[in-house]
PDB file of C-alpha atoms and ligand atoms in Angstrom:
ATOM      1  CA  MET A   1       0.020   0.027  -0.111  1.00  0.00           C
ATOM      2  CA  LEU A   2       1.253   3.514  -0.930  1.00  0.00           C
ATOM      3  CA  THR A   3       0.681   5.417   2.193  1.00  0.00           C
ATOM      4  CA  GLY A   4       1.523   9.037   2.161  1.00  0.00           C
ATOM      5  CA  LYS A   5       2.841   9.279   5.878  1.00  0.00           C
ATOM      6  CA  GLU A   6       6.410   8.182   5.381  1.00  0.00           C
ATOM      7  CA  PRO A   7       7.295  10.038   2.222  1.00  0.00           C
ATOM      8  CA  ALA A   8       5.494  13.115   3.421  1.00  0.00           C
ATOM      9  CA  GLN A   9       7.516  12.996   6.533  1.00  0.00           C
ATOM     10  CA  ALA A  10      10.754  12.646   4.668  1.00  0.00           C
ATOM     11  CA  ILE A  11       9.806  15.707   2.522  1.00  0.00           C
ATOM     12  CA  LYS A  12       8.793  17.810   5.859  1.00  0.00           C
ATOM     13  CA  ASP A  13      12.129  16.825   7.548  1.00  0.00           C
ATOM     14  CA  GLU A  14      13.785  18.226   4.397  1.00  0.00           C
ATOM     15  CA  VAL A  15      11.897  21.303   4.654  1.00  0.00           C
ATOM     16  CA  ALA A  16      12.618  21.956   8.336  1.00  0.00           C
ATOM     17  CA  GLU A  17      16.333  21.396   7.553  1.00  0.00           C
ATOM     18  CA  ARG A  18      16.105  23.978   4.640  1.00  0.00           C
ATOM     19  CA  ILE A  19      14.393  26.488   6.771  1.00  0.00           C
ATOM     20  CA  THR A  20      17.126  26.076   9.521  1.00  0.00           C
ATOM     21  CA  LYS A  21      19.821  26.444   6.871  1.00  0.00           C
ATOM     22  CA  LEU A  22      18.192  29.484   5.414  1.00  0.00           C
ATOM     23  CA  GLY A  23      18.284  31.167   8.698  1.00  0.00           C
ATOM     24  CA  LYS A  24      15.414  33.407   8.134  1.00  0.00           C
ATOM     25  CA  ARG A  25      11.626  33.486   8.896  1.00  0.00           C
ATOM     26  CA  VAL A  26       9.640  31.562   6.269  1.00  0.00           C
ATOM     27  CA  GLY A  27       6.197  32.818   5.907  1.00  0.00           C
ATOM     28  CA  LEU A  28       2.932  31.055   4.162  1.00  0.00           C
ATOM     29  CA  ALA A  29       0.029  32.895   3.769  1.00  0.00           C
ATOM     30  CA  THR A  30      -3.289  31.178   3.236  1.00  0.00           C
ATOM     31  CA  VAL A  31      -6.499  33.097   1.900  1.00  0.00           C
ATOM     32  CA  LEU A  32      -9.726  31.290   2.562  1.00  0.00           C
ATOM     33  CA  VAL A  33     -12.808  32.760   1.305  1.00  0.00           C
ATOM     34  CA  GLY A  34     -16.290  31.501   2.830  1.00  0.00           C
ATOM     35  CA  ASP A  35     -17.014  28.880   5.220  1.00  0.00           C
ATOM     36  CA  ASP A  36     -16.844  25.599   3.258  1.00  0.00           C
ATOM     37  CA  PRO A  37     -16.262  23.062   6.064  1.00  0.00           C
ATOM     38  CA  ALA A  38     -13.810  20.827   3.761  1.00  0.00           C
ATOM     39  CA  SER A  39     -11.749  23.729   2.953  1.00  0.00           C
ATOM     40  CA  GLU A  40     -11.600  24.928   6.528  1.00  0.00           C
ATOM     41  CA  VAL A  41     -10.121  21.520   7.526  1.00  0.00           C
ATOM     42  CA  TYR A  42      -7.687  21.633   4.662  1.00  0.00           C
ATOM     43  CA  VAL A  43      -6.360  25.241   5.682  1.00  0.00           C
ATOM     44  CA  ARG A  44      -6.240  24.157   9.216  1.00  0.00           C
ATOM     45  CA  MET A  45      -4.088  21.059   8.257  1.00  0.00           C
ATOM     46  CA  LYS A  46      -1.561  23.087   6.141  1.00  0.00           C
ATOM     47  CA  HIS A  47      -1.194  25.650   8.975  1.00  0.00           C
ATOM     48  CA  LYS A  48      -0.588  23.012  11.505  1.00  0.00           C
ATOM     49  CA  ALA A  49       1.968  21.304   8.989  1.00  0.00           C
ATOM     50  CA  ALA A  50       3.578  24.503   8.164  1.00  0.00           C
ATOM     51  CA  ALA A  51       3.951  25.291  11.916  1.00  0.00           C
ATOM     52  CA  LYS A  52       5.643  22.042  12.624  1.00  0.00           C
ATOM     53  CA  VAL A  53       8.434  22.414  10.237  1.00  0.00           C
ATOM     54  CA  GLY A  54       8.997  25.813  11.671  1.00  0.00           C
ATOM     55  CA  MET A  55       7.151  28.078   9.057  1.00  0.00           C
ATOM     56  CA  TYR A  56       5.388  31.165  10.170  1.00  0.00           C
ATOM     57  CA  THR A  57       1.672  31.039   8.866  1.00  0.00           C
ATOM     58  CA  TYR A  58      -0.657  34.148   8.097  1.00  0.00           C
ATOM     59  CA  ASP A  59      -4.506  33.050   8.027  1.00  0.00           C
ATOM     60  CA  HIS A  60      -6.735  35.296   6.024  1.00  0.00           C
ATOM     61  CA  HIS A  61     -10.315  33.941   6.365  1.00  0.00           C
ATOM     62  CA  ILE A  62     -12.666  36.352   4.747  1.00  0.00           C
ATOM     63  CA  PRO A  63     -16.321  35.984   4.149  1.00  0.00           C
ATOM     64  CA  GLY A  64     -17.880  34.186   1.321  1.00  0.00           C
ATOM     65  CA  ASP A  65     -19.649  37.329   0.031  1.00  0.00           C
ATOM     66  CA  THR A  66     -16.257  39.301  -0.174  1.00  0.00           C
ATOM     67  CA  PRO A  67     -16.399  41.359  -3.545  1.00  0.00           C
ATOM     68  CA  GLN A  68     -13.769  40.054  -6.189  1.00  0.00           C
ATOM     69  CA  GLY A  69     -11.909  43.153  -6.140  1.00  0.00           C
ATOM     70  CA  GLU A  70     -11.299  42.804  -2.398  1.00  0.00           C
ATOM     71  CA  VAL A  71     -10.039  39.317  -2.642  1.00  0.00           C
ATOM     72  CA  GLU A  72      -7.701  40.568  -5.185  1.00  0.00           C
ATOM     73  CA  ASP A  73      -6.482  43.327  -3.002  1.00  0.00           C
ATOM     74  CA  LEU A  74      -5.789  41.003  -0.425  1.00  0.00           C
ATOM     75  CA  VAL A  75      -3.596  38.917  -2.660  1.00  0.00           C
ATOM     76  CA  ARG A  76      -1.766  42.143  -3.928  1.00  0.00           C
ATOM     77  CA  ASN A  77      -1.256  43.097  -0.105  1.00  0.00           C
ATOM     78  CA  LEU A  78       0.356  39.605   0.410  1.00  0.00           C
ATOM     79  CA  ASN A  79       2.448  39.718  -2.838  1.00  0.00           C
ATOM     80  CA  ALA A  80       3.840  43.012  -1.322  1.00  0.00           C
ATOM     81  CA  ASP A  81       4.317  41.710   2.244  1.00  0.00           C
ATOM     82  CA  PRO A  82       8.076  41.057   2.692  1.00  0.00           C
ATOM     83  CA  ALA A  83       7.044  38.411   5.609  1.00  0.00           C
ATOM     84  CA  VAL A  84       5.067  36.357   3.029  1.00  0.00           C
ATOM     85  CA  ASP A  85       7.304  33.771   0.967  1.00  0.00           C
ATOM     86  CA  GLY A  86       4.412  31.815  -0.233  1.00  0.00           C
ATOM     87  CA  ILE A  87       0.408  32.514  -0.982  1.00  0.00           C
ATOM     88  CA  LEU A  88      -1.951  29.715  -1.129  1.00  0.00           C
ATOM     89  CA  VAL A  89      -5.680  30.689  -2.060  1.00  0.00           C
ATOM     90  CA  GLN A  90      -7.721  27.703  -1.003  1.00  0.00           C
ATOM     91  CA  LEU A  91     -10.090  26.379  -3.944  1.00  0.00           C
ATOM     92  CA  PRO A  92     -12.782  26.276  -4.717  1.00  0.00           C
ATOM     93  CA  LEU A  93     -13.797  29.817  -4.289  1.00  0.00           C
ATOM     94  CA  PRO A  94     -17.435  30.457  -3.626  1.00  0.00           C
ATOM     95  CA  ASP A  95     -19.756  30.860  -6.647  1.00  0.00           C
ATOM     96  CA  GLY A  96     -19.571  34.323  -7.910  1.00  0.00           C
ATOM     97  CA  LEU A  97     -15.944  34.482  -7.617  1.00  0.00           C
ATOM     98  CA  ASN A  98     -13.502  34.028 -10.525  1.00  0.00           C
ATOM     99  CA  PRO A  99     -10.687  32.073  -9.393  1.00  0.00           C
ATOM    100  CA  ASP A 100      -8.482  32.528 -12.558  1.00  0.00           C
ATOM    101  CA  THR A 101      -8.207  36.317 -12.046  1.00  0.00           C
ATOM    102  CA  VAL A 102      -7.426  35.840  -8.254  1.00  0.00           C
ATOM    103  CA  ILE A 103      -4.563  33.292  -9.283  1.00  0.00           C
ATOM    104  CA  ASP A 104      -3.299  35.477 -11.989  1.00  0.00           C
ATOM    105  CA  ILE A 105      -2.620  38.149  -9.485  1.00  0.00           C
ATOM    106  CA  ILE A 106      -0.368  35.972  -7.263  1.00  0.00           C
ATOM    107  CA  ASP A 107       3.265  36.906  -7.667  1.00  0.00           C
ATOM    108  CA  PRO A 108       4.818  33.838  -9.569  1.00  0.00           C
ATOM    109  CA  GLY A 109       7.639  34.037  -7.025  1.00  0.00           C
ATOM    110  CA  LYS A 110       5.024  33.448  -4.226  1.00  0.00           C
ATOM    111  CA  ASP A 111       2.847  30.830  -5.853  1.00  0.00           C
ATOM    112  CA  ALA A 112       2.971  28.213  -3.101  1.00  0.00           C
ATOM    113  CA  ASP A 113       0.411  25.936  -4.728  1.00  0.00           C
ATOM    114  CA  GLY A 114       1.958  26.349  -8.243  1.00  0.00           C
ATOM    115  CA  LEU A 115      -1.332  27.244 -10.025  1.00  0.00           C
ATOM    116  CA  HIS A 116      -0.307  30.656 -11.585  1.00  0.00           C
ATOM    117  CA  PRO A 117      -0.139  30.505 -15.412  1.00  0.00           C
ATOM    118  CA  TYR A 118       3.557  31.237 -15.368  1.00  0.00           C
ATOM    119  CA  SER A 119       4.397  28.348 -12.897  1.00  0.00           C
ATOM    120  CA  LEU A 120       2.001  26.043 -15.142  1.00  0.00           C
ATOM    121  CA  GLY A 121       4.119  27.345 -18.160  1.00  0.00           C
ATOM    122  CA  LEU A 122       7.300  26.354 -16.954  1.00  0.00           C
ATOM    123  CA  ILE A 123       5.855  22.833 -16.502  1.00  0.00           C
ATOM    124  CA  MET A 124       4.595  22.653 -19.907  1.00  0.00           C
ATOM    125  CA  LEU A 125       8.228  23.386 -21.042  1.00  0.00           C
ATOM    126  CA  GLU A 126       9.752  21.102 -18.525  1.00  0.00           C
ATOM    127  CA  ARG A 127      11.718  23.894 -16.946  1.00  0.00           C
ATOM    128  CA  SER A 128      12.717  24.370 -13.493  1.00  0.00           C
ATOM    129  CA  GLY A 129      12.591  27.417 -11.274  1.00  0.00           C
ATOM    130  CA  GLY A 130       8.771  27.467 -10.452  1.00  0.00           C
ATOM    131  CA  ALA A 131       6.548  26.217  -8.052  1.00  0.00           C
ATOM    132  CA  VAL A 132       4.841  22.781  -9.064  1.00  0.00           C
ATOM    133  CA  PRO A 133       1.246  22.118  -8.252  1.00  0.00           C
ATOM    134  CA  ALA A 134       1.335  20.504  -4.994  1.00  0.00           C
ATOM    135  CA  THR A 135      -0.846  17.533  -5.457  1.00  0.00           C
ATOM    136  CA  PRO A 136       0.791  16.223  -8.876  1.00  0.00           C
ATOM    137  CA  GLN A 137       4.203  17.069  -7.460  1.00  0.00           C
ATOM    138  CA  GLY A 138       3.399  15.016  -4.352  1.00  0.00           C
ATOM    139  CA  ILE A 139       2.153  12.041  -6.370  1.00  0.00           C
ATOM    140  CA  MET A 140       5.485  12.196  -8.355  1.00  0.00           C
ATOM    141  CA  LYS A 141       7.457  12.095  -5.234  1.00  0.00           C
ATOM    142  CA  MET A 142       5.343   9.405  -3.763  1.00  0.00           C
ATOM    143  CA  LEU A 143       6.170   7.133  -6.995  1.00  0.00           C
ATOM    144  CA  ASP A 144       9.688   7.993  -6.547  1.00  0.00           C
ATOM    145  CA  PHE A 145       9.736   7.266  -2.712  1.00  0.00           C
ATOM    146  CA  TYR A 146       8.330   3.595  -3.519  1.00  0.00           C
ATOM    147  CA  ASP A 147      10.670   3.125  -6.475  1.00  0.00           C
ATOM    148  CA  ILE A 148       7.804   2.981  -8.905  1.00  0.00           C
ATOM    149  CA  GLU A 149       9.317   3.016 -12.454  1.00  0.00           C
ATOM    150  CA  THR A 150       7.377   5.496 -14.765  1.00  0.00           C
ATOM    151  CA  GLU A 151       9.621   5.190 -17.832  1.00  0.00           C
ATOM    152  CA  GLY A 152       8.051   3.487 -20.768  1.00  0.00           C
ATOM    153  CA  LYS A 153       4.800   2.918 -18.662  1.00  0.00           C
ATOM    154  CA  LEU A 154       1.291   3.819 -19.775  1.00  0.00           C
ATOM    155  CA  ALA A 155      -0.033   6.405 -17.602  1.00  0.00           C
ATOM    156  CA  VAL A 156      -3.956   6.867 -17.528  1.00  0.00           C
ATOM    157  CA  VAL A 157      -4.999  10.089 -15.913  1.00  0.00           C
ATOM    158  CA  ILE A 158      -8.599  10.726 -15.268  1.00  0.00           C
ATOM    159  CA  GLY A 159      -9.370  14.341 -14.835  1.00  0.00           C
ATOM    160  CA  ARG A 160      -7.825  17.395 -16.466  1.00  0.00           C
ATOM    161  CA  SER A 161      -8.302  20.043 -13.891  1.00  0.00           C
ATOM    162  CA  ARG A 162      -5.597  22.909 -13.359  1.00  0.00           C
ATOM    163  CA  LEU A 163      -5.285  21.619  -9.822  1.00  0.00           C
ATOM    164  CA  VAL A 164      -4.452  18.071 -10.447  1.00  0.00           C
ATOM    165  CA  GLY A 165      -5.327  16.265 -13.678  1.00  0.00           C
ATOM    166  CA  ARG A 166      -3.595  18.361 -16.391  1.00  0.00           C
ATOM    167  CA  PRO A 167      -0.422  19.055 -14.589  1.00  0.00           C
ATOM    168  CA  MET A 168      -0.243  15.341 -13.432  1.00  0.00           C
ATOM    169  CA  GLY A 169      -0.281  14.248 -16.812  1.00  0.00           C
ATOM    170  CA  MET A 170       2.390  16.739 -17.789  1.00  0.00           C
ATOM    171  CA  LEU A 171       4.754  15.836 -15.159  1.00  0.00           C
ATOM    172  CA  LEU A 172       4.347  12.086 -16.267  1.00  0.00           C
ATOM    173  CA  ASN A 173       5.151  13.126 -19.748  1.00  0.00           C
ATOM    174  CA  HIS A 174       8.330  14.884 -18.842  1.00  0.00           C
ATOM    175  CA  LYS A 175      11.630  13.310 -19.832  1.00  0.00           C
ATOM    176  CA  ALA A 176      12.250  12.913 -16.255  1.00  0.00           C
ATOM    177  CA  ALA A 177       9.539  10.390 -16.144  1.00  0.00           C
ATOM    178  CA  ASN A 178       9.030   9.279 -19.652  1.00  0.00           C
ATOM    179  CA  SER A 179       5.449   7.678 -19.310  1.00  0.00           C
ATOM    180  CA  THR A 180       2.980   7.431 -22.274  1.00  0.00           C
ATOM    181  CA  VAL A 181       0.250   9.648 -20.876  1.00  0.00           C
ATOM    182  CA  VAL A 182      -3.512   9.243 -21.723  1.00  0.00           C
ATOM    183  CA  TYR A 183      -5.843  11.838 -20.264  1.00  0.00           C
ATOM    184  CA  ALA A 184      -9.495  10.688 -19.678  1.00  0.00           C
ATOM    185  CA  HIS A 185     -12.376  12.975 -18.507  1.00  0.00           C
ATOM    186  CA  SER A 186     -16.023  13.298 -18.411  1.00  0.00           C
ATOM    187  CA  ARG A 187     -16.404  13.209 -22.208  1.00  0.00           C
ATOM    188  CA  THR A 188     -14.331   9.920 -22.503  1.00  0.00           C
ATOM    189  CA  LYS A 189     -16.003   7.146 -24.221  1.00  0.00           C
ATOM    190  CA  ASP A 190     -15.663   3.638 -22.884  1.00  0.00           C
ATOM    191  CA  LEU A 191     -13.576   4.747 -19.803  1.00  0.00           C
ATOM    192  CA  GLU A 192     -13.091   1.236 -18.424  1.00  0.00           C
ATOM    193  CA  SER A 193     -11.510  -0.295 -21.484  1.00  0.00           C
ATOM    194  CA  ILE A 194      -9.019   2.790 -21.408  1.00  0.00           C
ATOM    195  CA  THR A 195      -8.081   2.535 -17.701  1.00  0.00           C
ATOM    196  CA  ALA A 196      -7.647  -1.169 -17.972  1.00  0.00           C
ATOM    197  CA  MET A 197      -4.708  -0.619 -20.222  1.00  0.00           C
ATOM    198  CA  ALA A 198      -2.995   1.622 -17.738  1.00  0.00           C
ATOM    199  CA  ASP A 199       0.259   0.575 -15.981  1.00  0.00           C
ATOM    200  CA  ILE A 200      -0.235   3.631 -13.844  1.00  0.00           C
ATOM    201  CA  LEU A 201      -3.922   4.952 -13.306  1.00  0.00           C
ATOM    202  CA  ILE A 202      -4.214   8.116 -11.630  1.00  0.00           C
ATOM    203  CA  VAL A 203      -7.942   8.958 -10.546  1.00  0.00           C
ATOM    204  CA  ALA A 204      -8.660  12.632  -9.896  1.00  0.00           C
ATOM    205  CA  ALA A 205     -12.312  13.089 -10.763  1.00  0.00           C
ATOM    206  CA  GLY A 206     -14.144  13.614  -7.384  1.00  0.00           C
ATOM    207  CA  ARG A 207     -16.530  10.697  -8.264  1.00  0.00           C
ATOM    208  CA  PRO A 208     -16.792   7.793  -5.816  1.00  0.00           C
ATOM    209  CA  GLY A 209     -16.699   4.415  -7.280  1.00  0.00           C
ATOM    210  CA  LEU A 210     -15.579   5.613 -10.698  1.00  0.00           C
ATOM    211  CA  VAL A 211     -13.208   2.918 -11.074  1.00  0.00           C
ATOM    212  CA  THR A 212     -13.886  -0.650 -10.250  1.00  0.00           C
ATOM    213  CA  VAL A 213     -11.809  -3.700 -10.432  1.00  0.00           C
ATOM    214  CA  ASN A 214     -13.142  -4.399 -14.098  1.00  0.00           C
ATOM    215  CA  GLY A 215     -11.271  -1.076 -15.236  1.00  0.00           C
ATOM    216  CA  VAL A 216      -7.668  -1.815 -13.642  1.00  0.00           C
ATOM    217  CA  LYS A 217      -5.005  -4.118 -15.122  1.00  0.00           C
ATOM    218  CA  PRO A 218      -3.737  -6.871 -12.918  1.00  0.00           C
ATOM    219  CA  GLY A 219      -0.282  -5.463 -11.470  1.00  0.00           C
ATOM    220  CA  ALA A 220      -1.072  -1.774 -12.270  1.00  0.00           C
ATOM    221  CA  VAL A 221      -0.133   0.894  -9.793  1.00  0.00           C
ATOM    222  CA  VAL A 222      -3.375   3.022  -8.779  1.00  0.00           C
ATOM    223  CA  VAL A 223      -3.161   6.581  -7.361  1.00  0.00           C
ATOM    224  CA  ASP A 224      -6.503   7.597  -6.165  1.00  0.00           C
ATOM    225  CA  VAL A 225      -6.712  11.273  -5.822  1.00  0.00           C
ATOM    226  CA  GLY A 226     -10.404  11.802  -5.102  1.00  0.00           C
ATOM    227  CA  ILE A 227     -11.818  12.806  -1.697  1.00  0.00           C
ATOM    228  CA  ASN A 228     -15.429  12.112  -1.175  1.00  0.00           C
ATOM    229  CA  ARG A 229     -17.718  12.355   1.683  1.00  0.00           C
ATOM    230  CA  VAL A 230     -20.011   9.396   1.559  1.00  0.00           C
ATOM    231  CA  ASP A 231     -22.297   8.532   4.445  1.00  0.00           C
ATOM    232  CA  ASP A 232     -20.060  10.699   6.771  1.00  0.00           C
ATOM    233  CA  GLN A 233     -16.878   8.922   5.710  1.00  0.00           C
ATOM    234  CA  LEU A 234     -14.065   9.965   3.322  1.00  0.00           C
ATOM    235  CA  VAL A 235     -13.458   7.851   0.449  1.00  0.00           C
ATOM    236  CA  GLY A 236     -11.729   8.017  -2.909  1.00  0.00           C
ATOM    237  CA  ASP A 237     -12.733   7.499  -6.378  1.00  0.00           C
ATOM    238  CA  VAL A 238     -11.872   3.921  -6.659  1.00  0.00           C
ATOM    239  CA  ASP A 239     -13.297   0.667  -5.177  1.00  0.00           C
ATOM    240  CA  PHE A 240     -10.344   0.062  -2.917  1.00  0.00           C
ATOM    241  CA  ASP A 241     -10.731  -3.340  -1.516  1.00  0.00           C
ATOM    242  CA  SER A 242     -11.459  -5.119  -4.743  1.00  0.00           C
ATOM    243  CA  ILE A 243      -8.586  -3.226  -6.632  1.00  0.00           C
ATOM    244  CA  ALA A 244      -6.174  -3.943  -3.972  1.00  0.00           C
ATOM    245  CA  GLU A 245      -6.541  -7.582  -4.821  1.00  0.00           C
ATOM    246  CA  VAL A 246      -5.215  -7.092  -8.389  1.00  0.00           C
ATOM    247  CA  ALA A 247      -3.108  -3.859  -8.023  1.00  0.00           C
ATOM    248  CA  SER A 248       0.520  -3.967  -7.402  1.00  0.00           C
ATOM    249  CA  ALA A 249       0.168  -0.849  -5.178  1.00  0.00           C
ATOM    250  CA  ILE A 250      -2.567   1.379  -4.382  1.00  0.00           C
ATOM    251  CA  THR A 251      -2.979   4.679  -2.220  1.00  0.00           C
ATOM    252  CA  PRO A 252      -5.517   4.657   0.493  1.00  0.00           C
ATOM    253  CA  VAL A 253      -8.153   7.558   1.320  1.00  0.00           C
ATOM    254  CA  PRO A 254      -7.471   9.002   3.543  1.00  0.00           C
ATOM    255  CA  GLY A 255      -3.884   8.775   4.354  1.00  0.00           C
ATOM    256  CA  GLY A 256      -2.498   8.407   0.764  1.00  0.00           C
ATOM    257  CA  VAL A 257      -2.133  11.536  -1.590  1.00  0.00           C
ATOM    258  CA  GLY A 258      -3.382  13.946   0.924  1.00  0.00           C
ATOM    259  CA  PRO A 259      -0.359  13.941   3.056  1.00  0.00           C
ATOM    260  CA  MET A 260       1.833  14.360   0.132  1.00  0.00           C
ATOM    261  CA  THR A 261      -0.131  17.544  -1.124  1.00  0.00           C
ATOM    262  CA  ILE A 262       0.676  19.327   2.121  1.00  0.00           C
ATOM    263  CA  ALA A 263       4.284  18.312   2.199  1.00  0.00           C
ATOM    264  CA  SER A 264       4.668  19.577  -1.428  1.00  0.00           C
ATOM    265  CA  LEU A 265       3.013  22.932  -0.509  1.00  0.00           C
ATOM    266  CA  LEU A 266       5.857  23.241   2.154  1.00  0.00           C
ATOM    267  CA  LEU A 267       8.503  22.299  -0.025  1.00  0.00           C
ATOM    268  CA  ASN A 268       7.353  24.772  -2.747  1.00  0.00           C
ATOM    269  CA  THR A 269       7.251  27.573  -0.031  1.00  0.00           C
ATOM    270  CA  VAL A 270      10.751  26.975   1.316  1.00  0.00           C
ATOM    271  CA  ALA A 271      11.957  26.854  -2.286  1.00  0.00           C
ATOM    272  CA  LEU A 272      10.403  30.157  -3.025  1.00  0.00           C
ATOM    273  CA  ALA A 273      11.774  31.607   0.238  1.00  0.00           C
ATOM    274  CA  GLU A 274      15.378  30.459  -0.858  1.00  0.00           C
ATOM    275  CA  THR A 275      14.964  32.054  -4.333  1.00  0.00           C
ATOM    276  CA  ARG A 276      13.725  35.300  -2.673  1.00  0.00           C
ATOM    277  CA  ALA A 277      16.660  35.223  -0.283  1.00  0.00           C
ATOM    278  CA  GLU A 278      19.196  34.737  -3.102  1.00  0.00           C
ATOM    279  CA  ALA A 279      17.638  37.564  -4.978  1.00  0.00           C
ATOM    280  CA  GLY A 280      18.092  39.715  -1.730  1.00  0.00           C
TER     281      GLY A 280
HETATM  282  P1  NAP B   1     -12.354  18.962 -10.733  1.00  0.00           P
HETATM  283  O1  NAP B   1     -11.807  20.219 -11.155  1.00  0.00           O
HETATM  284  O2  NAP B   1     -13.899  18.823 -10.506  1.00  0.00           O
HETATM  285  O3  NAP B   1     -12.057  18.040 -11.926  1.00  0.00           O
HETATM  286  C1  NAP B   1     -12.557  16.718 -12.117  1.00  0.00           C
HETATM  287  C2  NAP B   1     -12.204  15.973 -13.446  1.00  0.00           C
HETATM  288  O4  NAP B   1     -12.462  14.799 -13.573  1.00  0.00           O
HETATM  289  C3  NAP B   1     -12.576  16.825 -14.684  1.00  0.00           C
HETATM  290  O5  NAP B   1     -11.555  16.912 -15.530  1.00  0.00           O
HETATM  291  C4  NAP B   1     -13.520  15.968 -15.186  1.00  0.00           C
HETATM  292  O6  NAP B   1     -13.785  16.014 -16.613  1.00  0.00           O
HETATM  293  C5  NAP B   1     -13.334  14.706 -14.651  1.00  0.00           C
HETATM  294  N1  NAP B   1     -14.573  13.806 -14.389  1.00  0.00           N
HETATM  295  C6  NAP B   1     -15.673  13.950 -13.735  1.00  0.00           C
HETATM  296  N2  NAP B   1     -16.477  13.107 -13.703  1.00  0.00           N
HETATM  297  C7  NAP B   1     -15.950  12.184 -14.657  1.00  0.00           C
HETATM  298  C8  NAP B   1     -16.341  10.742 -14.981  1.00  0.00           C
HETATM  299  N3  NAP B   1     -17.715  10.354 -14.713  1.00  0.00           N
HETATM  300  N4  NAP B   1     -15.576   9.973 -15.805  1.00  0.00           N
HETATM  301  C9  NAP B   1     -14.285  10.675 -16.218  1.00  0.00           C
HETATM  302  N5  NAP B   1     -13.924  11.911 -15.969  1.00  0.00           N
HETATM  303  C10 NAP B   1     -14.741  12.608 -15.142  1.00  0.00           C
HETATM  304  O7  NAP B   1     -11.597  18.224  -9.461  1.00  0.00           O
HETATM  305  P2  NAP B   1     -10.147  18.488  -8.974  1.00  0.00           P
HETATM  306  O8  NAP B   1     -10.006  19.668  -8.387  1.00  0.00           O
HETATM  307  O9  NAP B   1      -9.320  17.920 -10.114  1.00  0.00           O
HETATM  308  O10 NAP B   1     -10.231  17.387  -7.869  1.00  0.00           O
HETATM  309  C11 NAP B   1     -10.447  16.089  -8.217  1.00  0.00           C
HETATM  310  C12 NAP B   1     -10.721  15.029  -6.855  1.00  0.00           C
HETATM  311  O11 NAP B   1      -9.436  15.155  -6.219  1.00  0.00           O
HETATM  312  C13 NAP B   1     -11.723  15.549  -5.861  1.00  0.00           C
HETATM  313  O12 NAP B   1     -12.242  14.712  -5.176  1.00  0.00           O
HETATM  314  C14 NAP B   1     -10.810  16.522  -4.964  1.00  0.00           C
HETATM  315  O13 NAP B   1     -11.412  16.676  -3.796  1.00  0.00           O
HETATM  316  C15 NAP B   1      -9.639  15.660  -4.924  1.00  0.00           C
HETATM  317  N6  NAP B   1      -8.370  16.244  -4.608  1.00  0.00           N
HETATM  318  C16 NAP B   1      -7.464  15.763  -3.536  1.00  0.00           C
HETATM  319  C17 NAP B   1      -6.335  16.341  -3.306  1.00  0.00           C
HETATM  320  C18 NAP B   1      -5.545  15.568  -2.319  1.00  0.00           C
HETATM  321  O14 NAP B   1      -4.662  16.205  -1.899  1.00  0.00           O
HETATM  322  N7  NAP B   1      -5.772  14.411  -1.953  1.00  0.00           N
HETATM  323  C19 NAP B   1      -6.030  17.413  -3.834  1.00  0.00           C
HETATM  324  C20 NAP B   1      -6.929  18.141  -4.795  1.00  0.00           C
HETATM  325  C21 NAP B   1      -8.074  17.640  -5.036  1.00  0.00           C
HETATM  326  P3  NAP B   1     -14.339  17.387 -17.370  1.00  0.00           P
HETATM  327  O15 NAP B   1     -13.035  18.097 -17.516  1.00  0.00           O
HETATM  328  O16 NAP B   1     -14.818  16.846 -18.575  1.00  0.00           O
HETATM  329  O17 NAP B   1     -15.187  18.159 -16.676  1.00  0.00           O
END
């Protein structure tokens, strides 16, 4: 089983060391708009993890009816704040707010979640120097930690969001990973026959039960990104028990990708702080 705890701890230890070596305060600011309970939990977990590695955190929790312009002004203020090295805008934003224009305003040098078009553009070009979206980055680090070979493998990614699916496929496509990537999405026909070809199957749809054992090749590696609340329990997008019988490795939900996402956010933040410190 591919649990996130151990590889996430290894990243967090590295982050703590790098903060000590940097010798200056490293600050992560979060922007949470509205009262979505799941988002509140995620932001709280991020603050807790950041504090544990020695980061300073700045919590901006503003009402859900805050006008677009005020949310954008907050981000501009954080861009200008020398105490802030990384900015994370918790998604999704409430209906009526445009997340694209908010994210576009984040200084790419403080883009802790790696979602700014500049950061994503660097990924498209397989160039270093920008933040890598936290969830896909965490998954790549998890595959690496567990010595899972990606080269020459057929990777099927279900989902093409800015947050997970699209950058995930790009990272697997990079020459550093050398997978052959297929993207599936809500308009994909005969999803099961496509996923059944995958050596590596990444599922990021937010649809519980989307992938059953019939859609998994024996020996495949299955990474379940989905987080869904069903009957007051957190479940992923795949039928864990039956798939665990045939997969060579599978991530649990919770306890799989989630901890890697948080660790990668911290890694991005310390890397951004180092770059800012170097630039003076
Ligand atoms: P999203 O923006 O809603 O995107 C979902 C993607 O799945 C879309 O590309 C959509 O296709 C595709 N999809 C939806 N229904 C499908 C179906 N029946 N068959 C095939 N594809 C389908 O969601 P997201 O932000 O990427 O998040 C996906 C899931 O991961 C959610 O459950 C979220 O909570 C979870 N998540 C977990 C972590 C973590 O750290 N573990 C981090 C982020 C997100 P279209 O493009 O055609 O609409």
